[in-house]
Amino acid sequence: MSQATSAFHNEVVSKPPPGRADTPFDEAAVRTFFRFVKGQGDGVVEMRLIRASGGVMGIGFYSDEDAFAKACRTNDGNLQIYGGIQPRPRRFLDRAPNGIQPRSQGGKAEDIETVRMQIIDLDPDRPKGTASTAEQLALSRSVAERIRADAVTRGWPAPPLVMSGNGVHVYFFFPEVHIRDQVHREEVAAGFKAFEAWVQRTYATDGIKIDKISDLPRIIKVPGVMSIKGDNSPERPWRRAHFLTDSTRVENGAFWDFVNTLPAAEKEKKAKATTKDSGTADTEIVFGDQPSERVMKVVFGNKNIKAHWEGRGKPAMNADGTPGDTSRSGYDWTVLLGLIKAGITDPSELATAVFHRPAGAGAEKDKDYVIRTVLKALRVMESHDQNGHAGTINFEVHSATCTNSNPKKFTLATSLGTLELETEDLSTSKKFSEAFLNAFGRYPVGDPLNTQSDWAQLVDSWLEKATVVELPPEASKEFRLKEAVIRAVDNMPEGHDVEDLDSNQYLIIDGRRTFKSKAVERTVNSSLVGSTKVKSHTICDTLRKLGCTEPLPRIGQKRVRVFAVPDQWPVEFTGVDTSASAAPDSDADPRQLCFPFMMEEPVNA
């Protein structure tokens, strides 16, 4: 080790460790991350040490797993420890060989030669420079679990989840890709960026942001080390990053194939509508000073168009749990389709209407965007008119799959691409048309879609030989509800008076934690993402299935209807078997064994 490197280590180690939860360094998680990044190739893993207040203290490049783990242990709790998501070329080992040196520049995009995974970073909205609360962390986890369950439904390996200290990281693996040249590097980067944008649109949730970390040289918190952002307080404590799920690396080509389809779709959305291929190169569009009189007559003569014109009326959440398109561009699109259906087809008239739509803030948009959107809407409606009376539908379904869940999810492999549907989307041709339009930007047309009886026969023909996809228990709504109920119970603070039971707190009665189901209901309904409100009787049934009892204790002059926590939650939720045949290997609080990332205070053995 060089003199400079040794001095740097001494400087870090000599700092007094800050106050933090007394959780041990997780060397196994650190080593797992190292293997995730390095793989079997000759690349190296970049480590970057950053002050809690910001600023790079040093960088190292590691080919040796033991040295990487030792450096993490040495600096744990003193500095923020990050690692590169993608391996760096072997030549980087010469810069800081298996040790930290006081450098500030790590790998750049042009240096990346191999990619092995993509990580989605779910981060709660909170004041800058602070740690997350338990509630914010729980919301991040609920979104991550939904992403994980949907990944399994799509036929991808279940991505491991990592509690990063303040949010949750979702690890997506794929077979190692070797970058051939700069053009290929840009294609790979475009795929990562497009997938991140797709996740942002698909899983948009109030209170949660998806950090932009898709660039190739990106670094991320190493699992197993302490996150020391902000002040360490009971409400916003420092936490140790750790795996929330199985950490086995499983990969197949399905995920990477999906990622590679996204850049083309994004490029199509951004393509100039006036290019030669669009067939509209000669279209001249002139923007007027205000919408025409007949546009405004249509707007105020149709309550739906009027609502969309004003930027309201579209659902924030679709029936399948995905976010509705309530963006300004989404309202622009529905207004355009309404105007075209009403007989207004002059491109300049339509462009002027969108540009001046008050809720759309059209004047802030590029006029090219308005032109592209108008011409695309005209093409879609023209295609619908030309094919609306065809005897057969204007697409083919090659195969279908359906899940064994309730409700079921369906995937149709069509001549236009893959179409993912809920049961409700197949109930009527109208609902199917909406899903089809959202997926492919065009209407499905043909006689079988015009009557319900013909529609039912058509759907039956698609699903007659559908492949059934067996989903694991964690992909079911019931499993996710049970997890949410357990989190709600385990996060309740302790109360002191019977009145506290009505304030989402528990009491110790006869040596057991007791609580009211209404408290669980309130917490669950505020944390479940994309779900219909869970009713009281469902919460009570779920508590009973989890082993909670109803002791009806007497408090004062009356008996109180409460639930009591079981000695141990079901093993499928804790991974801990406390039966007589299973010897405990820890004196830890049972809540820590269930959900260690929820513990706000140290657990004293």
mmCIF file with all atom_site columns, C-alpha atoms in Angstrom, residues 352-504:
data_model
loop_
_atom_site.group_PDB
_atom_site.id
_atom_site.type_symbol
_atom_site.label_atom_id
_atom_site.label_alt_id
_atom_site.label_comp_id
_atom_site.label_asym_id
_atom_site.label_entity_id
_atom_site.label_seq_id
_atom_site.pdbx_PDB_ins_code
_atom_site.Cartn_x
_atom_site.Cartn_y
_atom_site.Cartn_z
_atom_site.occupancy
_atom_site.B_iso_or_equiv
_atom_site.pdbx_formal_charge
_atom_site.auth_seq_id
_atom_site.auth_comp_id
_atom_site.auth_asym_id
_atom_site.auth_atom_id
_atom_site.pdbx_PDB_model_num
ATOM 1   C CA . THR A 1 352 ? -53.996 26.585  -32.431 1.00 0.00 ? 352 THR A CA 1
ATOM 2   C CA . ALA A 1 353 ? -56.521 25.003  -30.051 1.00 0.00 ? 353 ALA A CA 1
ATOM 3   C CA . VAL A 1 354 ? -53.882 22.859  -28.298 1.00 0.00 ? 354 VAL A CA 1
ATOM 4   C CA . PHE A 1 355 ? -51.372 25.690  -28.165 1.00 0.00 ? 355 PHE A CA 1
ATOM 5   C CA . HIS A 1 356 ? -53.847 27.963  -26.382 1.00 0.00 ? 356 HIS A CA 1
ATOM 6   C CA . ARG A 1 357 ? -55.534 25.323  -24.205 1.00 0.00 ? 357 ARG A CA 1
ATOM 7   C CA . PRO A 1 358 ? -55.455 27.098  -20.801 1.00 0.00 ? 358 PRO A CA 1
ATOM 8   C CA . ALA A 1 359 ? -54.820 24.089  -18.580 1.00 0.00 ? 359 ALA A CA 1
ATOM 9   C CA . GLY A 1 360 ? -52.200 22.759  -20.957 1.00 0.00 ? 360 GLY A CA 1
ATOM 10  C CA . ALA A 1 361 ? -49.872 25.761  -20.662 1.00 0.00 ? 361 ALA A CA 1
ATOM 11  C CA . GLY A 1 362 ? -49.400 25.386  -24.407 1.00 0.00 ? 362 GLY A CA 1
ATOM 12  C CA . ALA A 1 363 ? -47.386 28.560  -24.761 1.00 0.00 ? 363 ALA A CA 1
ATOM 13  C CA . GLU A 1 364 ? -44.650 26.898  -22.677 1.00 0.00 ? 364 GLU A CA 1
ATOM 14  C CA . LYS A 1 365 ? -44.361 24.020  -25.113 1.00 0.00 ? 365 LYS A CA 1
ATOM 15  C CA . ASP A 1 366 ? -42.295 23.756  -28.237 1.00 0.00 ? 366 ASP A CA 1
ATOM 16  C CA . LYS A 1 367 ? -44.473 24.299  -31.284 1.00 0.00 ? 367 LYS A CA 1
ATOM 17  C CA . ASP A 1 368 ? -42.865 21.205  -32.820 1.00 0.00 ? 368 ASP A CA 1
ATOM 18  C CA . TYR A 1 369 ? -44.459 19.166  -30.027 1.00 0.00 ? 369 TYR A CA 1
ATOM 19  C CA . VAL A 1 370 ? -47.888 20.604  -30.876 1.00 0.00 ? 370 VAL A CA 1
ATOM 20  C CA . ILE A 1 371 ? -47.419 19.875  -34.577 1.00 0.00 ? 371 ILE A CA 1
ATOM 21  C CA . ARG A 1 372 ? -46.309 16.292  -33.936 1.00 0.00 ? 372 ARG A CA 1
ATOM 22  C CA . THR A 1 373 ? -49.229 15.634  -31.616 1.00 0.00 ? 373 THR A CA 1
ATOM 23  C CA . VAL A 1 374 ? -51.806 17.089  -34.021 1.00 0.00 ? 374 VAL A CA 1
ATOM 24  C CA . LEU A 1 375 ? -50.521 15.136  -37.031 1.00 0.00 ? 375 LEU A CA 1
ATOM 25  C CA . LYS A 1 376 ? -50.329 11.910  -35.036 1.00 0.00 ? 376 LYS A CA 1
ATOM 26  C CA . ALA A 1 377 ? -53.934 12.337  -33.863 1.00 0.00 ? 377 ALA A CA 1
ATOM 27  C CA . LEU A 1 378 ? -55.073 12.935  -37.438 1.00 0.00 ? 378 LEU A CA 1
ATOM 28  C CA . ARG A 1 379 ? -53.273 9.776   -38.616 1.00 0.00 ? 379 ARG A CA 1
ATOM 29  C CA . VAL A 1 380 ? -54.812 7.683   -35.823 1.00 0.00 ? 380 VAL A CA 1
ATOM 30  C CA . MET A 1 381 ? -58.322 8.894   -36.569 1.00 0.00 ? 381 MET A CA 1
ATOM 31  C CA . GLU A 1 382 ? -57.822 8.507   -40.321 1.00 0.00 ? 382 GLU A CA 1
ATOM 32  C CA . SER A 1 383 ? -56.755 4.891   -39.825 1.00 0.00 ? 383 SER A CA 1
ATOM 33  C CA . HIS A 1 384 ? -59.818 4.287   -37.676 1.00 0.00 ? 384 HIS A CA 1
ATOM 34  C CA . ASP A 1 385 ? -62.158 5.723   -40.318 1.00 0.00 ? 385 ASP A CA 1
ATOM 35  C CA . GLN A 1 386 ? -60.581 3.705   -43.127 1.00 0.00 ? 386 GLN A CA 1
ATOM 36  C CA . ASN A 1 387 ? -60.744 0.408   -41.299 1.00 0.00 ? 387 ASN A CA 1
ATOM 37  C CA . GLY A 1 388 ? -63.823 0.877   -39.153 1.00 0.00 ? 388 GLY A CA 1
ATOM 38  C CA . HIS A 1 389 ? -66.034 -1.325  -41.311 1.00 0.00 ? 389 HIS A CA 1
ATOM 39  C CA . ALA A 1 390 ? -63.531 -4.082  -42.022 1.00 0.00 ? 390 ALA A CA 1
ATOM 40  C CA . GLY A 1 391 ? -64.834 -7.597  -41.708 1.00 0.00 ? 391 GLY A CA 1
ATOM 41  C CA . THR A 1 392 ? -61.808 -8.678  -39.643 1.00 0.00 ? 392 THR A CA 1
ATOM 42  C CA . ILE A 1 393 ? -59.809 -6.920  -36.975 1.00 0.00 ? 393 ILE A CA 1
ATOM 43  C CA . ASN A 1 394 ? -56.711 -4.991  -38.021 1.00 0.00 ? 394 ASN A CA 1
ATOM 44  C CA . PHE A 1 395 ? -54.290 -7.029  -35.902 1.00 0.00 ? 395 PHE A CA 1
ATOM 45  C CA . GLU A 1 396 ? -53.541 -10.671 -35.103 1.00 0.00 ? 396 GLU A CA 1
ATOM 46  C CA . VAL A 1 397 ? -53.175 -12.441 -31.754 1.00 0.00 ? 397 VAL A CA 1
ATOM 47  C CA . HIS A 1 398 ? -50.486 -15.112 -32.005 1.00 0.00 ? 398 HIS A CA 1
ATOM 48  C CA . SER A 1 399 ? -50.585 -16.451 -28.441 1.00 0.00 ? 399 SER A CA 1
ATOM 49  C CA . ALA A 1 400 ? -51.858 -15.647 -24.966 1.00 0.00 ? 400 ALA A CA 1
ATOM 50  C CA . THR A 1 401 ? -50.920 -16.224 -21.342 1.00 0.00 ? 401 THR A CA 1
ATOM 51  C CA . CYS A 1 402 ? -52.953 -15.775 -18.172 1.00 0.00 ? 402 CYS A CA 1
ATOM 52  C CA . THR A 1 403 ? -51.967 -15.907 -14.523 1.00 0.00 ? 403 THR A CA 1
ATOM 53  C CA . ASN A 1 404 ? -53.480 -18.195 -11.923 1.00 0.00 ? 404 ASN A CA 1
ATOM 54  C CA . SER A 1 405 ? -54.160 -15.194 -9.671  1.00 0.00 ? 405 SER A CA 1
ATOM 55  C CA . ASN A 1 406 ? -57.452 -13.577 -8.747  1.00 0.00 ? 406 ASN A CA 1
ATOM 56  C CA . PRO A 1 407 ? -57.976 -11.257 -10.508 1.00 0.00 ? 407 PRO A CA 1
ATOM 57  C CA . LYS A 1 408 ? -56.153 -12.695 -13.484 1.00 0.00 ? 408 LYS A CA 1
ATOM 58  C CA . LYS A 1 409 ? -53.678 -10.857 -15.690 1.00 0.00 ? 409 LYS A CA 1
ATOM 59  C CA . PHE A 1 410 ? -53.465 -11.554 -19.402 1.00 0.00 ? 410 PHE A CA 1
ATOM 60  C CA . THR A 1 411 ? -50.695 -11.062 -21.949 1.00 0.00 ? 411 THR A CA 1
ATOM 61  C CA . LEU A 1 412 ? -51.479 -11.159 -25.673 1.00 0.00 ? 412 LEU A CA 1
ATOM 62  C CA . ALA A 1 413 ? -48.660 -11.527 -28.206 1.00 0.00 ? 413 ALA A CA 1
ATOM 63  C CA . THR A 1 414 ? -50.055 -9.561  -31.169 1.00 0.00 ? 414 THR A CA 1
ATOM 64  C CA . SER A 1 415 ? -48.798 -8.616  -34.585 1.00 0.00 ? 415 SER A CA 1
ATOM 65  C CA . LEU A 1 416 ? -48.228 -5.103  -33.208 1.00 0.00 ? 416 LEU A CA 1
ATOM 66  C CA . GLY A 1 417 ? -46.414 -6.131  -30.034 1.00 0.00 ? 417 GLY A CA 1
ATOM 67  C CA . THR A 1 418 ? -47.158 -7.381  -26.539 1.00 0.00 ? 418 THR A CA 1
ATOM 68  C CA . LEU A 1 419 ? -50.400 -6.249  -24.902 1.00 0.00 ? 419 LEU A CA 1
ATOM 69  C CA . GLU A 1 420 ? -50.865 -6.623  -21.145 1.00 0.00 ? 420 GLU A CA 1
ATOM 70  C CA . LEU A 1 421 ? -54.423 -6.608  -19.827 1.00 0.00 ? 421 LEU A CA 1
ATOM 71  C CA . GLU A 1 422 ? -56.523 -6.991  -16.695 1.00 0.00 ? 422 GLU A CA 1
ATOM 72  C CA . THR A 1 423 ? -59.790 -8.961  -16.577 1.00 0.00 ? 423 THR A CA 1
ATOM 73  C CA . GLU A 1 424 ? -61.749 -5.723  -16.870 1.00 0.00 ? 424 GLU A CA 1
ATOM 74  C CA . ASP A 1 425 ? -59.929 -4.801  -20.090 1.00 0.00 ? 425 ASP A CA 1
ATOM 75  C CA . LEU A 1 426 ? -61.371 -7.899  -21.770 1.00 0.00 ? 426 LEU A CA 1
ATOM 76  C CA . SER A 1 427 ? -64.906 -7.490  -20.423 1.00 0.00 ? 427 SER A CA 1
ATOM 77  C CA . THR A 1 428 ? -66.044 -5.196  -23.263 1.00 0.00 ? 428 THR A CA 1
ATOM 78  C CA . SER A 1 429 ? -64.647 -4.133  -26.614 1.00 0.00 ? 429 SER A CA 1
ATOM 79  C CA . LYS A 1 430 ? -64.765 -0.501  -25.445 1.00 0.00 ? 430 LYS A CA 1
ATOM 80  C CA . LYS A 1 431 ? -62.438 -1.133  -22.497 1.00 0.00 ? 431 LYS A CA 1
ATOM 81  C CA . PHE A 1 432 ? -60.178 -3.242  -24.716 1.00 0.00 ? 432 PHE A CA 1
ATOM 82  C CA . SER A 1 433 ? -60.010 -0.441  -27.286 1.00 0.00 ? 433 SER A CA 1
ATOM 83  C CA . GLU A 1 434 ? -58.833 2.007   -24.634 1.00 0.00 ? 434 GLU A CA 1
ATOM 84  C CA . ALA A 1 435 ? -56.056 -0.354  -23.505 1.00 0.00 ? 435 ALA A CA 1
ATOM 85  C CA . PHE A 1 436 ? -55.114 -1.051  -27.130 1.00 0.00 ? 436 PHE A CA 1
ATOM 86  C CA . LEU A 1 437 ? -54.944 2.658   -27.974 1.00 0.00 ? 437 LEU A CA 1
ATOM 87  C CA . ASN A 1 438 ? -52.747 3.362   -24.948 1.00 0.00 ? 438 ASN A CA 1
ATOM 88  C CA . ALA A 1 439 ? -50.378 0.540   -25.917 1.00 0.00 ? 439 ALA A CA 1
ATOM 89  C CA . PHE A 1 440 ? -50.064 1.031   -29.670 1.00 0.00 ? 440 PHE A CA 1
ATOM 90  C CA . GLY A 1 441 ? -51.323 4.547   -30.408 1.00 0.00 ? 441 GLY A CA 1
ATOM 91  C CA . ARG A 1 442 ? -54.073 3.331   -32.717 1.00 0.00 ? 442 ARG A CA 1
ATOM 92  C CA . TYR A 1 443 ? -57.599 1.942   -32.526 1.00 0.00 ? 443 TYR A CA 1
ATOM 93  C CA . PRO A 1 444 ? -58.420 -1.752  -32.911 1.00 0.00 ? 444 PRO A CA 1
ATOM 94  C CA . VAL A 1 445 ? -61.097 -1.925  -35.599 1.00 0.00 ? 445 VAL A CA 1
ATOM 95  C CA . GLY A 1 446 ? -63.323 -4.504  -37.249 1.00 0.00 ? 446 GLY A CA 1
ATOM 96  C CA . ASP A 1 447 ? -66.808 -6.012  -37.065 1.00 0.00 ? 447 ASP A CA 1
ATOM 97  C CA . PRO A 1 448 ? -66.105 -8.465  -34.189 1.00 0.00 ? 448 PRO A CA 1
ATOM 98  C CA . LEU A 1 449 ? -65.622 -5.450  -31.933 1.00 0.00 ? 449 LEU A CA 1
ATOM 99  C CA . ASN A 1 450 ? -69.036 -3.985  -32.688 1.00 0.00 ? 450 ASN A CA 1
ATOM 100 C CA . THR A 1 451 ? -71.343 -6.360  -30.764 1.00 0.00 ? 451 THR A CA 1
ATOM 101 C CA . GLN A 1 452 ? -70.918 -7.920  -27.321 1.00 0.00 ? 452 GLN A CA 1
ATOM 102 C CA . SER A 1 453 ? -71.706 -11.439 -28.515 1.00 0.00 ? 453 SER A CA 1
ATOM 103 C CA . ASP A 1 454 ? -69.113 -11.283 -31.296 1.00 0.00 ? 454 ASP A CA 1
ATOM 104 C CA . TRP A 1 455 ? -66.661 -9.750  -28.847 1.00 0.00 ? 455 TRP A CA 1
ATOM 105 C CA . ALA A 1 456 ? -67.129 -12.591 -26.350 1.00 0.00 ? 456 ALA A CA 1
ATOM 106 C CA . GLN A 1 457 ? -66.478 -15.189 -29.064 1.00 0.00 ? 457 GLN A CA 1
ATOM 107 C CA . LEU A 1 458 ? -63.356 -13.349 -30.171 1.00 0.00 ? 458 LEU A CA 1
ATOM 108 C CA . VAL A 1 459 ? -61.930 -13.206 -26.634 1.00 0.00 ? 459 VAL A CA 1
ATOM 109 C CA . ASP A 1 460 ? -62.729 -16.888 -26.095 1.00 0.00 ? 460 ASP A CA 1
ATOM 110 C CA . SER A 1 461 ? -60.807 -17.751 -29.252 1.00 0.00 ? 461 SER A CA 1
ATOM 111 C CA . TRP A 1 462 ? -57.759 -15.860 -27.962 1.00 0.00 ? 462 TRP A CA 1
ATOM 112 C CA . LEU A 1 463 ? -57.827 -17.491 -24.528 1.00 0.00 ? 463 LEU A CA 1
ATOM 113 C CA . GLU A 1 464 ? -58.859 -20.997 -25.555 1.00 0.00 ? 464 GLU A CA 1
ATOM 114 C CA . LYS A 1 465 ? -55.260 -22.237 -25.586 1.00 0.00 ? 465 LYS A CA 1
ATOM 115 C CA . ALA A 1 466 ? -53.719 -19.637 -23.294 1.00 0.00 ? 466 ALA A CA 1
ATOM 116 C CA . THR A 1 467 ? -50.682 -20.696 -21.283 1.00 0.00 ? 467 THR A CA 1
ATOM 117 C CA . VAL A 1 468 ? -51.296 -20.478 -17.544 1.00 0.00 ? 468 VAL A CA 1
ATOM 118 C CA . VAL A 1 469 ? -48.520 -18.722 -15.602 1.00 0.00 ? 469 VAL A CA 1
ATOM 119 C CA . GLU A 1 470 ? -48.139 -19.948 -12.030 1.00 0.00 ? 470 GLU A CA 1
ATOM 120 C CA . LEU A 1 471 ? -47.398 -16.999 -9.750  1.00 0.00 ? 471 LEU A CA 1
ATOM 121 C CA . PRO A 1 472 ? -45.568 -17.300 -6.418  1.00 0.00 ? 472 PRO A CA 1
ATOM 122 C CA . PRO A 1 473 ? -47.563 -16.418 -3.285  1.00 0.00 ? 473 PRO A CA 1
ATOM 123 C CA . GLU A 1 474 ? -45.847 -13.039 -2.942  1.00 0.00 ? 474 GLU A CA 1
ATOM 124 C CA . ALA A 1 475 ? -47.339 -11.941 -6.259  1.00 0.00 ? 475 ALA A CA 1
ATOM 125 C CA . SER A 1 476 ? -50.903 -12.262 -4.916  1.00 0.00 ? 476 SER A CA 1
ATOM 126 C CA . LYS A 1 477 ? -52.935 -9.417  -3.471  1.00 0.00 ? 477 LYS A CA 1
ATOM 127 C CA . GLU A 1 478 ? -53.676 -11.443 -0.341  1.00 0.00 ? 478 GLU A CA 1
ATOM 128 C CA . PHE A 1 479 ? -49.974 -11.926 0.405   1.00 0.00 ? 479 PHE A CA 1
ATOM 129 C CA . ARG A 1 480 ? -49.228 -8.219  -0.090  1.00 0.00 ? 480 ARG A CA 1
ATOM 130 C CA . LEU A 1 481 ? -52.172 -7.293  2.146   1.00 0.00 ? 481 LEU A CA 1
ATOM 131 C CA . LYS A 1 482 ? -50.881 -9.570  4.904   1.00 0.00 ? 482 LYS A CA 1
ATOM 132 C CA . GLU A 1 483 ? -47.444 -7.964  4.624   1.00 0.00 ? 483 GLU A CA 1
ATOM 133 C CA . ALA A 1 484 ? -49.017 -4.505  4.871   1.00 0.00 ? 484 ALA A CA 1
ATOM 134 C CA . VAL A 1 485 ? -51.036 -5.542  7.937   1.00 0.00 ? 485 VAL A CA 1
ATOM 135 C CA . ILE A 1 486 ? -47.928 -6.923  9.679   1.00 0.00 ? 486 ILE A CA 1
ATOM 136 C CA . ARG A 1 487 ? -46.017 -3.714  8.965   1.00 0.00 ? 487 ARG A CA 1
ATOM 137 C CA . ALA A 1 488 ? -48.906 -1.630  10.313  1.00 0.00 ? 488 ALA A CA 1
ATOM 138 C CA . VAL A 1 489 ? -49.001 -3.624  13.556  1.00 0.00 ? 489 VAL A CA 1
ATOM 139 C CA . ASP A 1 490 ? -45.225 -3.752  14.044  1.00 0.00 ? 490 ASP A CA 1
ATOM 140 C CA . ASN A 1 491 ? -44.871 -0.002  13.527  1.00 0.00 ? 491 ASN A CA 1
ATOM 141 C CA . MET A 1 492 ? -47.490 1.001   16.105  1.00 0.00 ? 492 MET A CA 1
ATOM 142 C CA . PRO A 1 493 ? -46.102 3.023   19.028  1.00 0.00 ? 493 PRO A CA 1
ATOM 143 C CA . GLU A 1 494 ? -46.945 1.949   22.551  1.00 0.00 ? 494 GLU A CA 1
ATOM 144 C CA . GLY A 1 495 ? -49.715 3.823   24.353  1.00 0.00 ? 495 GLY A CA 1
ATOM 145 C CA . HIS A 1 496 ? -50.469 4.226   28.052  1.00 0.00 ? 496 HIS A CA 1
ATOM 146 C CA . ASP A 1 497 ? -54.235 4.792   28.344  1.00 0.00 ? 497 ASP A CA 1
ATOM 147 C CA . VAL A 1 498 ? -57.249 3.085   26.813  1.00 0.00 ? 498 VAL A CA 1
ATOM 148 C CA . GLU A 1 499 ? -57.905 6.231   24.763  1.00 0.00 ? 499 GLU A CA 1
ATOM 149 C CA . ASP A 1 500 ? -54.592 5.624   22.975  1.00 0.00 ? 500 ASP A CA 1
ATOM 150 C CA . LEU A 1 501 ? -56.126 2.581   21.277  1.00 0.00 ? 501 LEU A CA 1
ATOM 151 C CA . ASP A 1 502 ? -58.125 5.030   19.140  1.00 0.00 ? 502 ASP A CA 1
ATOM 152 C CA . SER A 1 503 ? -54.931 6.893   18.177  1.00 0.00 ? 503 SER A CA 1
ATOM 153 C CA . ASN A 1 504 ? -53.170 4.093   16.291  1.00 0.00 ? 504 ASN A CA 1
#
